[in-house]
Amino acid sequence: MLMSLKQELNDCYMYGEIISHQGFGPDTGISMREMIKFDLLQFLAYLIDRESSPTLYSEISFIHQYLGEYFTPNKLEIFKIERTYDKSFAENPPRSLTYFAKADLSGKSAYTTKGFSKSRNLYNVYEKMGREFISSKREASGKELEAFTNYTAMMEKYIRDLKLFEPGNGPIPAGKVGNIGGSNSSSKKDNVAGKLDGMKGKLNVKEFSEEELGYEDLMKELNTLVGLDEVKKDIKSLVNLLKVKKMREERGMKQPSVSLHMVFSGNPGTGKTTVARLLAKIYKCIDIVPKGHLVEVDRSNLVEGYVGQTAIKTKEVVESALGGILFIDEAYTLTAGKDGKDFGQEAVDTLLKLMEDNRDNLVVIVAGYTELMKEFVESNPGLKSRFNKYIFFKDYTGDQLYDIFMSLCDKQEYVPNSAGKEYVKEYFNNQVKNKDENFANAREVRNYLERSISRQATRIVELENVSDKQLKTLTKSDLEE
């Protein structure tokens, strides 16, 4: 890892020299190599949390090792104050990145040998260097991880907006750049695997294979989901924390305490299950869980109406999820019975014991309405101690629902005409404005599209010589409710 980071840094220095020769470097007398190094110094200084680093010795050693600069603790503190305390620092891409982007967008700059734009290559150095910097310390700081996540997310958005983030294989088309120059035993495993196979017909099990998607593909899929900005940020922050934890574990260092169990709260149709499926695959890619499958259940999959049967049923479900994620939807229904005649509490008690017995091989996500999930977690000290990370899924806006609708149309090869598009946008904005507690967000969109397709079929079924365009087109009359 150390040699890899140094090599990538040297590559970036080389790319900086190349774009300078092509006429895309700064005209202020500073070389691109000096600018890249200075920008990285500011980035590392920005990450430092003085509360967790009273001496700054490890930070100074890291900076000297990678960037060749030596600071005293006092000078490093002054550098941090002078260069990064202004709020605008974390809101604008590094100057060197803007010059890389300008070159990439010129059409004169080819992709690197790894298939990335030069801008993406520089971003990769920031990602690796930030993780190495934080993991090299005796104690990992939550503030530093948050700063790292926020800054790299800002850089990623900048590159994505310019269409320079995804891998390619040739010169990048010319375009415009904004802000240029801105600142267990085998028998037990076999037994569990057998139970999993036997339960696939009863439970919603989403499997993950090595050939499916890599880490970059999965993060791309997460980022392309409509809306969910805070959710994406929370997930990326958690993944960064887990990566750093893994690095520290490999080096025999103290690791930050991380609970993988989570509460997904929000209204129906806000993407909770979709994100859980992606998270299971991401966890597999970064070696947090060995299998990466997701088992989706609700109360009916856990609770039976006879004494002792609920514990057996819950145990079977949990064993089917070992090595992956167990996703319990509407989990609050397990503690909703207040008269003592309900078996939901038996499911909760069994679940808690099995979570403890399999704490290194099981992740549990509970989901449901925000207020009801708070009541659920507060109802039992065992739940409260294990589920201490909440991710809130906001309702979609009207425009976001429209974007989801257009995405679904594209996937199913339907194209609303111009009048239809205008109607759909107004329709969803009105739906959001007048929504009640039963509004189902993205599920409303899927149901609406199904109704529209049904109306379109009724309209064209009697036509003769139907063209491909007619089969695909959704008119305003098809879309009107």
Short mmCIF file of C-alpha atoms in Angstrom, two decimals:
data_model
loop_
_atom_site.label_atom_id
_atom_site.label_comp_id
_atom_site.label_asym_id
_atom_site.label_seq_id
_atom_site.Cartn_x
_atom_site.Cartn_y
_atom_site.Cartn_z
CA MET A 1 0.00 0.00 0.00
CA LEU A 2 2.81 2.43 0.92
CA MET A 3 4.69 1.97 -2.36
CA SER A 4 1.42 2.12 -4.27
CA LEU A 5 0.54 5.50 -2.80
CA LYS A 6 4.00 6.92 -3.47
CA GLN A 7 3.86 5.64 -7.05
CA GLU A 8 0.45 7.20 -7.64
CA LEU A 9 1.69 10.48 -6.19
CA ASN A 10 4.70 10.43 -8.51
CA ASP A 11 2.36 9.67 -11.41
CA CYS A 12 0.34 12.77 -10.53
CA TYR A 13 3.50 14.88 -10.46
CA MET A 14 4.32 13.53 -13.93
CA TYR A 15 0.80 14.26 -15.22
CA GLY A 16 1.11 17.77 -13.83
CA GLU A 17 4.29 18.32 -15.86
CA ILE A 18 2.57 16.94 -18.97
CA ILE A 19 -0.40 19.29 -18.79
CA SER A 20 1.91 22.22 -18.07
CA HIS A 21 3.79 21.46 -21.31
CA GLN A 22 0.40 21.32 -23.06
CA GLY A 23 -0.35 24.84 -21.83
CA PHE A 24 -2.84 24.02 -19.07
CA GLY A 25 -0.74 24.78 -16.00
CA PRO A 26 -0.75 27.95 -13.88
CA ASP A 27 0.96 31.07 -15.19
CA THR A 28 1.98 32.33 -11.75
CA GLY A 29 5.50 30.91 -11.72
CA ILE A 30 4.66 27.93 -9.48
CA SER A 31 5.13 24.50 -11.02
CA MET A 32 2.32 21.93 -11.08
CA ARG A 33 4.41 19.65 -8.87
CA GLU A 34 4.72 22.38 -6.24
CA MET A 35 1.02 23.17 -6.49
CA ILE A 36 -0.03 19.52 -6.11
CA LYS A 37 2.23 19.12 -3.08
CA PHE A 38 1.00 22.35 -1.47
CA ASP A 39 -2.66 21.40 -2.03
CA LEU A 40 -2.04 18.02 -0.41
CA LEU A 41 -0.33 19.70 2.56
CA GLN A 42 -3.42 21.84 3.07
CA PHE A 43 -5.65 18.77 2.79
CA LEU A 44 -3.71 16.86 5.46
CA ALA A 45 -3.61 19.90 7.73
CA TYR A 46 -7.38 20.25 7.31
CA LEU A 47 -7.89 16.66 8.48
CA ILE A 48 -6.00 17.11 11.76
CA ASP A 49 -8.08 17.06 14.95
CA ARG A 50 -5.97 18.66 17.68
CA GLU A 51 -8.13 17.13 20.46
CA SER A 52 -7.00 13.64 19.41
CA SER A 53 -3.48 14.73 18.38
CA PRO A 54 -1.87 16.83 21.12
CA THR A 55 1.70 16.22 19.92
CA LEU A 56 1.26 15.99 16.11
CA TYR A 57 4.31 13.67 15.95
CA SER A 58 2.72 11.02 13.73
CA GLU A 59 1.24 13.69 11.43
CA ILE A 60 4.61 15.41 11.05
CA SER A 61 6.31 12.08 10.30
CA PHE A 62 3.69 11.18 7.66
CA ILE A 63 3.96 14.55 5.93
CA HIS A 64 7.73 14.28 5.83
CA GLN A 65 7.60 10.72 4.47
CA TYR A 66 5.21 11.44 1.63
CA LEU A 67 5.55 15.13 0.82
CA GLY A 68 9.11 15.80 1.90
CA GLU A 69 8.20 18.73 4.14
CA TYR A 70 9.19 19.00 7.78
CA PHE A 71 7.06 20.93 10.28
CA THR A 72 7.47 21.58 13.96
CA PRO A 73 4.21 21.08 15.90
CA ASN A 74 3.84 24.85 16.26
CA LYS A 75 4.42 25.56 12.57
CA LEU A 76 1.99 22.83 11.52
CA GLU A 77 -0.66 24.29 13.82
CA ILE A 78 -0.10 27.78 12.37
CA PHE A 79 -0.24 26.35 8.82
CA LYS A 80 -3.56 24.66 9.61
CA ILE A 81 -5.05 27.88 11.01
CA GLU A 82 -3.85 30.08 8.17
CA ARG A 83 -4.74 27.77 5.31
CA THR A 84 -7.82 25.73 6.27
CA TYR A 85 -9.91 27.44 8.95
CA ASP A 86 -11.79 29.51 6.36
CA LYS A 87 -15.07 27.72 5.59
CA SER A 88 -14.53 28.19 1.86
CA PHE A 89 -11.52 25.85 1.91
CA ALA A 90 -13.67 22.73 2.25
CA GLU A 91 -16.18 23.99 -0.32
CA ASN A 92 -13.84 24.48 -3.30
CA PRO A 93 -11.72 21.92 -5.20
CA PRO A 94 -7.92 22.11 -4.93
CA ARG A 95 -6.39 24.46 -7.49
CA SER A 96 -4.32 21.66 -8.98
CA LEU A 97 -7.50 19.64 -9.60
CA THR A 98 -9.05 22.49 -11.58
CA TYR A 99 -6.03 22.59 -13.89
CA PHE A 100 -6.17 18.80 -14.34
CA ALA A 101 -9.86 19.11 -15.20
CA LYS A 102 -9.20 21.88 -17.71
CA ALA A 103 -6.66 19.67 -19.46
CA ASP A 104 -8.95 16.61 -19.39
CA LEU A 105 -11.81 18.58 -20.92
CA SER A 106 -9.68 20.10 -23.68
CA GLY A 107 -9.71 16.98 -25.82
CA LYS A 108 -5.90 17.00 -25.89
CA SER A 109 -5.35 14.95 -22.74
CA ALA A 110 -5.60 11.16 -22.97
CA TYR A 111 -6.77 8.88 -20.18
CA THR A 112 -4.08 7.36 -17.95
CA THR A 113 -2.87 3.79 -18.43
CA LYS A 114 -5.34 2.72 -15.72
CA GLY A 115 -8.25 4.07 -17.75
CA PHE A 116 -8.92 7.12 -15.57
CA SER A 117 -8.91 10.78 -16.40
CA LYS A 118 -5.97 12.63 -14.87
CA SER A 119 -8.45 14.41 -12.60
CA ARG A 120 -9.72 11.09 -11.27
CA ASN A 121 -6.14 9.92 -10.74
CA LEU A 122 -5.46 12.96 -8.55
CA TYR A 123 -8.70 12.32 -6.64
CA ASN A 124 -7.54 8.73 -6.02
CA VAL A 125 -4.34 10.06 -4.44
CA TYR A 126 -6.38 12.22 -2.06
CA GLU A 127 -8.51 9.21 -1.10
CA LYS A 128 -5.53 6.93 -0.44
CA MET A 129 -3.43 9.55 1.27
CA GLY A 130 -6.29 10.63 3.54
CA ARG A 131 -6.97 7.07 4.67
CA GLU A 132 -3.26 6.34 5.20
CA PHE A 133 -2.88 9.58 7.16
CA ILE A 134 -5.74 8.81 9.53
CA SER A 135 -4.88 5.11 9.92
CA SER A 136 -1.24 5.91 10.76
CA LYS A 137 -2.21 7.55 14.07
CA ARG A 138 -2.40 5.84 17.44
CA GLU A 139 -6.04 6.79 17.84
CA ALA A 140 -8.54 7.26 15.01
CA SER A 141 -10.64 10.42 15.30
CA GLY A 142 -14.28 10.66 14.26
CA LYS A 143 -13.82 14.34 13.40
CA GLU A 144 -10.95 13.52 11.08
CA LEU A 145 -12.98 10.84 9.32
CA GLU A 146 -15.86 13.27 8.90
CA ALA A 147 -13.55 15.95 7.48
CA PHE A 148 -12.02 13.36 5.12
CA THR A 149 -15.43 12.21 3.92
CA ASN A 150 -16.71 15.74 3.37
CA TYR A 151 -13.66 16.95 1.49
CA THR A 152 -13.35 13.95 -0.82
CA ALA A 153 -17.12 14.05 -1.44
CA MET A 154 -16.75 17.67 -2.57
CA MET A 155 -13.94 16.65 -4.94
CA GLU A 156 -15.92 13.69 -6.25
CA LYS A 157 -18.95 15.87 -6.98
CA TYR A 158 -16.79 18.35 -8.84
CA ILE A 159 -15.32 15.62 -11.05
CA ARG A 160 -18.65 13.85 -11.54
CA ASP A 161 -20.38 17.05 -12.61
CA LEU A 162 -17.73 17.41 -15.32
CA LYS A 163 -18.21 13.79 -16.44
CA LEU A 164 -14.59 12.98 -15.57
CA PHE A 165 -15.07 10.49 -12.74
CA GLU A 166 -15.92 7.25 -14.53
CA PRO A 167 -13.21 5.19 -16.28
CA GLY A 168 -12.83 5.62 -20.03
CA ASN A 169 -10.48 4.63 -22.82
CA GLY A 170 -9.71 7.61 -24.98
CA PRO A 171 -9.35 11.38 -25.22
CA ILE A 172 -12.01 13.25 -23.29
CA PRO A 173 -14.41 15.40 -25.33
CA ALA A 174 -13.93 19.12 -25.08
CA GLY A 175 -16.21 20.95 -22.68
CA LYS A 176 -16.38 23.62 -20.04
CA VAL A 177 -14.82 23.71 -16.61
CA GLY A 178 -16.30 25.70 -13.75
CA ASN A 179 -14.15 27.46 -11.16
CA ILE A 180 -10.84 27.02 -12.98
CA GLY A 181 -8.08 28.43 -10.85
CA GLY A 182 -10.37 28.53 -7.79
CA SER A 183 -9.27 27.94 -4.62
CA ASN A 184 -17.05 -21.13 12.35
CA SER A 185 -16.44 -25.18 11.76
CA SER A 186 -17.00 -26.50 8.25
CA SER A 187 -19.90 -28.70 9.35
CA LYS A 188 -21.63 -25.74 10.92
CA LYS A 189 -21.08 -23.71 7.74
CA ASP A 190 -22.51 -26.51 5.64
CA ASN A 191 -25.52 -26.70 7.94
CA VAL A 192 -26.17 -22.99 7.64
CA ALA A 193 -25.71 -23.10 3.88
CA GLY A 194 -28.21 -25.93 3.67
CA LYS A 195 -30.75 -23.97 5.68
CA LEU A 196 -30.20 -20.95 3.46
CA ASP A 197 -30.89 -23.02 0.36
CA GLY A 198 -34.00 -24.43 1.97
CA MET A 199 -35.36 -21.04 2.91
CA LYS A 200 -34.85 -19.22 -0.39
CA GLY A 201 -38.40 -19.95 -1.37
CA LYS A 202 -39.72 -18.40 1.85
CA LEU A 203 -37.43 -15.40 2.35
CA ASN A 204 -36.37 -12.61 0.06
CA VAL A 205 -32.68 -13.47 -0.31
CA LYS A 206 -30.53 -11.30 -2.55
CA GLU A 207 -27.24 -13.03 -3.30
CA PHE A 208 -23.95 -11.50 -4.34
CA SER A 209 -21.36 -13.17 -6.53
CA GLU A 210 -17.74 -12.15 -7.12
CA GLU A 211 -18.51 -11.54 -10.78
CA GLU A 212 -21.38 -9.13 -10.18
CA LEU A 213 -19.99 -5.72 -9.37
CA GLY A 214 -16.79 -4.31 -7.96
CA TYR A 215 -16.48 -1.65 -5.27
CA GLU A 216 -16.26 1.23 -7.74
CA ASP A 217 -19.33 -0.02 -9.62
CA LEU A 218 -21.32 -0.28 -6.40
CA MET A 219 -20.37 3.20 -5.23
CA LYS A 220 -21.32 4.49 -8.67
CA GLU A 221 -24.69 2.77 -8.39
CA LEU A 222 -25.19 4.34 -4.97
CA ASN A 223 -24.27 7.78 -6.28
CA THR A 224 -26.64 7.53 -9.23
CA LEU A 225 -29.69 6.95 -7.01
CA VAL A 226 -32.03 9.93 -7.22
CA GLY A 227 -31.87 12.21 -4.17
CA LEU A 228 -30.72 10.64 -0.87
CA ASP A 229 -27.81 13.08 -0.57
CA GLU A 230 -27.46 12.78 3.22
CA VAL A 231 -27.88 9.00 3.05
CA LYS A 232 -25.07 8.72 0.49
CA LYS A 233 -22.87 10.90 2.68
CA ASP A 234 -23.62 8.75 5.76
CA ILE A 235 -22.89 5.52 3.87
CA LYS A 236 -19.64 6.84 2.44
CA SER A 237 -18.55 8.07 5.89
CA LEU A 238 -19.26 4.63 7.35
CA VAL A 239 -17.38 2.88 4.54
CA ASN A 240 -14.39 5.20 5.05
CA LEU A 241 -14.41 4.39 8.76
CA LEU A 242 -14.51 0.65 8.06
CA LYS A 243 -11.67 0.88 5.54
CA VAL A 244 -9.49 2.73 8.01
CA LYS A 245 -10.43 0.22 10.72
CA LYS A 246 -9.33 -2.60 8.42
CA MET A 247 -6.02 -0.91 7.69
CA ARG A 248 -5.31 -0.40 11.40
CA GLU A 249 -6.27 -4.00 12.15
CA GLU A 250 -3.78 -5.25 9.55
CA ARG A 251 -1.03 -3.21 11.26
CA GLY A 252 -1.87 -4.39 14.77
CA MET A 253 -3.02 -0.94 15.86
CA LYS A 254 -5.94 0.11 18.04
CA GLN A 255 -9.15 0.31 16.08
CA PRO A 256 -12.13 2.65 16.38
CA SER A 257 -15.21 1.03 17.91
CA VAL A 258 -17.77 0.55 15.15
CA SER A 259 -21.27 -0.91 15.41
CA LEU A 260 -22.38 -2.24 12.05
CA HIS A 261 -26.01 -2.62 13.09
CA MET A 262 -28.17 0.27 11.95
CA VAL A 263 -31.62 1.83 11.97
CA PHE A 264 -32.97 2.97 8.61
CA SER A 265 -35.83 5.35 9.36
CA GLY A 266 -38.22 7.08 7.00
CA ASN A 267 -41.49 6.75 5.15
CA PRO A 268 -42.26 3.93 2.68
CA GLY A 269 -40.68 4.11 -0.77
CA THR A 270 -37.72 6.28 0.20
CA GLY A 271 -35.03 3.79 -0.84
CA LYS A 272 -34.26 1.98 2.43
CA THR A 273 -34.32 -1.54 0.96
CA THR A 274 -32.45 -0.45 -2.17
CA VAL A 275 -29.62 1.05 -0.12
CA ALA A 276 -29.50 -2.01 2.17
CA ARG A 277 -29.03 -4.28 -0.88
CA LEU A 278 -26.17 -2.13 -2.13
CA LEU A 279 -24.60 -1.94 1.33
CA ALA A 280 -24.51 -5.73 1.61
CA LYS A 281 -22.53 -5.90 -1.63
CA ILE A 282 -20.22 -3.05 -0.61
CA TYR A 283 -19.51 -4.78 2.71
CA LYS A 284 -18.57 -7.91 0.77
CA CYS A 285 -16.17 -5.95 -1.43
CA ILE A 286 -14.34 -4.40 1.52
CA ASP A 287 -14.21 -7.69 3.48
CA ILE A 288 -16.63 -6.73 6.25
CA VAL A 289 -18.90 -9.72 5.55
CA PRO A 290 -17.83 -12.91 3.72
CA LYS A 291 -20.91 -13.51 1.58
CA GLY A 292 -22.57 -10.15 0.93
CA HIS A 293 -26.12 -11.43 0.60
CA LEU A 294 -29.18 -9.65 1.97
CA VAL A 295 -32.08 -11.45 3.68
CA GLU A 296 -35.21 -9.28 3.75
CA VAL A 297 -37.84 -10.16 6.33
CA ASP A 298 -40.70 -8.67 8.30
CA ARG A 299 -42.67 -9.77 11.37
CA SER A 300 -44.39 -12.62 9.54
CA ASN A 301 -41.01 -14.29 8.83
CA LEU A 302 -39.98 -14.19 12.50
CA VAL A 303 -43.09 -14.69 14.64
CA GLU A 304 -45.28 -17.79 15.13
CA GLY A 305 -48.43 -18.09 17.21
CA TYR A 306 -47.24 -20.91 19.44
CA VAL A 307 -44.97 -20.94 22.48
CA GLY A 308 -41.38 -21.74 21.53
CA GLN A 309 -41.98 -21.68 17.78
CA THR A 310 -40.98 -18.03 17.35
CA ALA A 311 -37.50 -18.64 18.73
CA ILE A 312 -36.99 -21.53 16.27
CA LYS A 313 -38.26 -19.49 13.35
CA THR A 314 -36.13 -16.46 14.23
CA LYS A 315 -33.05 -18.64 14.66
CA GLU A 316 -33.51 -20.13 11.18
CA VAL A 317 -33.84 -16.66 9.66
CA VAL A 318 -30.73 -15.34 11.41
CA GLU A 319 -28.69 -18.39 10.37
CA SER A 320 -29.73 -17.79 6.76
CA ALA A 321 -28.31 -14.27 6.99
CA LEU A 322 -24.92 -15.19 8.52
CA GLY A 323 -22.12 -13.74 6.44
CA GLY A 324 -24.37 -10.98 5.15
CA ILE A 325 -27.07 -8.54 6.22
CA LEU A 326 -30.43 -9.27 7.84
CA PHE A 327 -32.88 -6.52 6.92
CA ILE A 328 -36.01 -6.39 9.12
CA ASP A 329 -38.69 -4.13 7.65
CA GLU A 330 -41.32 -2.57 9.92
CA ALA A 331 -39.31 -3.87 12.89
CA TYR A 332 -41.45 -1.84 15.32
CA THR A 333 -44.26 -4.36 14.85
CA LEU A 334 -42.21 -6.83 16.92
CA THR A 335 -42.75 -4.77 20.08
CA ALA A 336 -46.17 -3.36 19.25
CA GLY A 337 -48.08 -5.87 21.41
CA LYS A 338 -48.62 -4.43 24.88
CA ASP A 339 -50.89 -7.05 26.41
CA GLY A 340 -48.28 -9.77 26.95
CA LYS A 341 -50.01 -12.14 24.52
CA ASP A 342 -47.79 -11.27 21.59
CA PHE A 343 -44.78 -13.39 20.58
CA GLY A 344 -42.88 -10.47 19.01
CA GLN A 345 -40.82 -9.95 22.15
CA GLU A 346 -39.67 -13.56 21.94
CA ALA A 347 -38.35 -12.79 18.47
CA VAL A 348 -36.52 -9.71 19.79
CA ASP A 349 -34.95 -11.64 22.68
CA THR A 350 -33.82 -14.42 20.33
CA LEU A 351 -32.48 -11.92 17.83
CA LEU A 352 -30.42 -10.10 20.46
CA LYS A 353 -28.82 -13.32 21.70
CA LEU A 354 -27.96 -14.45 18.18
CA MET A 355 -26.53 -11.03 17.34
CA GLU A 356 -24.19 -11.39 20.31
CA ASP A 357 -23.27 -14.98 19.45
CA ASN A 358 -22.51 -14.01 15.84
CA ARG A 359 -21.24 -10.46 16.27
CA ASP A 360 -18.38 -10.99 13.80
CA ASN A 361 -20.51 -12.62 11.13
CA LEU A 362 -23.82 -10.77 11.06
CA VAL A 363 -25.08 -7.27 10.33
CA VAL A 364 -28.68 -6.36 11.19
CA ILE A 365 -30.54 -3.38 9.78
CA VAL A 366 -33.97 -2.56 11.21
CA ALA A 367 -36.23 -0.24 9.24
CA GLY A 368 -39.53 1.58 9.46
CA TYR A 369 -41.29 4.87 10.19
CA THR A 370 -39.05 7.32 12.02
CA GLU A 371 -41.03 7.84 15.24
CA LEU A 372 -42.05 4.19 15.51
CA MET A 373 -38.44 3.06 15.07
CA LYS A 374 -37.37 5.36 17.91
CA GLU A 375 -40.01 3.74 20.12
CA PHE A 376 -38.83 0.28 19.02
CA VAL A 377 -35.17 0.92 19.90
CA GLU A 378 -36.08 2.64 23.20
CA SER A 379 -38.30 -0.29 24.23
CA ASN A 380 -35.37 -2.56 25.13
CA PRO A 381 -31.92 -1.75 26.57
CA GLY A 382 -30.41 -4.49 24.42
CA LEU A 383 -31.78 -2.89 21.27
CA LYS A 384 -30.63 0.56 22.33
CA SER A 385 -27.07 -0.60 22.96
CA ARG A 386 -26.76 -2.39 19.61
CA PHE A 387 -28.61 0.00 17.32
CA ASN A 388 -26.96 3.35 17.89
CA LYS A 389 -26.48 4.48 14.30
CA TYR A 390 -29.49 6.02 12.55
CA ILE A 391 -29.74 6.85 8.86
CA PHE A 392 -32.75 8.98 7.95
CA PHE A 393 -34.36 8.71 4.52
CA LYS A 394 -36.17 11.91 3.56
CA ASP A 395 -39.29 11.98 1.41
CA TYR A 396 -38.62 12.73 -2.25
CA THR A 397 -39.46 16.11 -3.74
CA GLY A 398 -41.77 16.36 -6.74
CA ASP A 399 -38.85 16.93 -9.09
CA GLN A 400 -37.04 13.89 -7.68
CA LEU A 401 -40.12 11.73 -8.20
CA TYR A 402 -40.22 12.99 -11.79
CA ASP A 403 -36.55 11.98 -12.22
CA ILE A 404 -37.34 8.53 -10.81
CA PHE A 405 -40.26 8.24 -13.23
CA MET A 406 -38.07 9.13 -16.22
CA SER A 407 -35.44 6.63 -15.07
CA LEU A 408 -38.04 3.86 -14.84
CA CYS A 409 -39.35 4.78 -18.29
CA ASP A 410 -35.84 4.57 -19.71
CA LYS A 411 -35.23 1.14 -18.16
CA GLN A 412 -38.53 -0.18 -19.57
CA GLU A 413 -38.09 1.53 -22.97
CA TYR A 414 -40.94 4.00 -22.74
CA VAL A 415 -40.67 7.64 -23.79
CA PRO A 416 -43.20 10.28 -22.67
CA ASN A 417 -43.79 12.95 -25.30
CA SER A 418 -43.15 16.60 -24.47
CA ALA A 419 -46.74 17.32 -23.34
CA GLY A 420 -46.66 14.15 -21.27
CA LYS A 421 -43.43 15.18 -19.54
CA GLU A 422 -44.88 18.53 -18.55
CA TYR A 423 -47.97 16.82 -17.17
CA VAL A 424 -45.94 14.26 -15.17
CA LYS A 425 -43.75 16.92 -13.57
CA GLU A 426 -46.80 18.95 -12.51
CA TYR A 427 -48.58 15.78 -11.37
CA PHE A 428 -45.83 14.71 -8.97
CA ASN A 429 -45.32 18.19 -7.59
CA ASN A 430 -49.05 18.30 -6.80
CA GLN A 431 -48.88 14.83 -5.28
CA VAL A 432 -46.10 15.93 -2.93
CA LYS A 433 -47.89 19.16 -2.05
CA ASN A 434 -51.06 17.28 -1.08
CA LYS A 435 -49.56 14.09 0.33
CA ASP A 436 -50.85 12.40 3.49
CA GLU A 437 -49.36 9.82 5.84
CA ASN A 438 -50.09 7.04 3.32
CA PHE A 439 -47.99 8.60 0.54
CA ALA A 440 -45.50 5.95 -0.65
CA ASN A 441 -42.91 8.05 -2.52
CA ALA A 442 -41.11 5.96 -5.18
CA ARG A 443 -43.73 3.21 -4.90
CA GLU A 444 -46.29 5.79 -6.04
CA VAL A 445 -44.13 6.36 -9.11
CA ARG A 446 -43.94 2.66 -10.00
CA ASN A 447 -47.70 2.25 -9.56
CA TYR A 448 -48.39 5.37 -11.62
CA LEU A 449 -46.17 4.13 -14.47
CA GLU A 450 -47.93 0.76 -14.46
CA ARG A 451 -51.31 2.50 -14.77
CA SER A 452 -50.00 4.70 -17.58
CA ILE A 453 -48.63 1.69 -19.49
CA SER A 454 -52.02 -0.02 -19.10
CA ARG A 455 -53.80 3.04 -20.56
CA GLN A 456 -51.32 3.17 -23.43
CA ALA A 457 -51.92 -0.51 -24.20
CA THR A 458 -55.68 0.08 -24.30
CA ARG A 459 -55.14 3.00 -26.70
CA ILE A 460 -52.92 1.28 -29.25
CA VAL A 461 -54.12 -2.33 -29.13
CA GLU A 462 -56.74 -1.71 -31.82
CA LEU A 463 -54.38 0.19 -34.14
CA GLU A 464 -53.04 -1.41 -37.32
CA ASN A 465 -49.36 -1.48 -38.22
CA VAL A 466 -48.16 -0.18 -34.87
CA SER A 467 -44.66 1.28 -35.17
CA ASP A 468 -41.81 0.90 -32.68
CA LYS A 469 -42.17 4.58 -31.83
CA GLN A 470 -45.88 4.15 -31.03
CA LEU A 471 -45.08 1.17 -28.80
CA LYS A 472 -42.61 3.27 -26.83
CA THR A 473 -44.42 6.59 -26.67
CA LEU A 474 -46.52 7.62 -23.68
CA THR A 475 -48.83 10.49 -24.58
CA LYS A 476 -50.39 12.98 -22.21
CA SER A 477 -53.68 11.06 -22.40
CA ASP A 478 -51.87 7.88 -21.32
CA LEU A 479 -50.39 9.73 -18.35
CA GLU A 480 -53.46 11.61 -17.18
CA GLU A 481 -55.01 10.32 -13.96
#
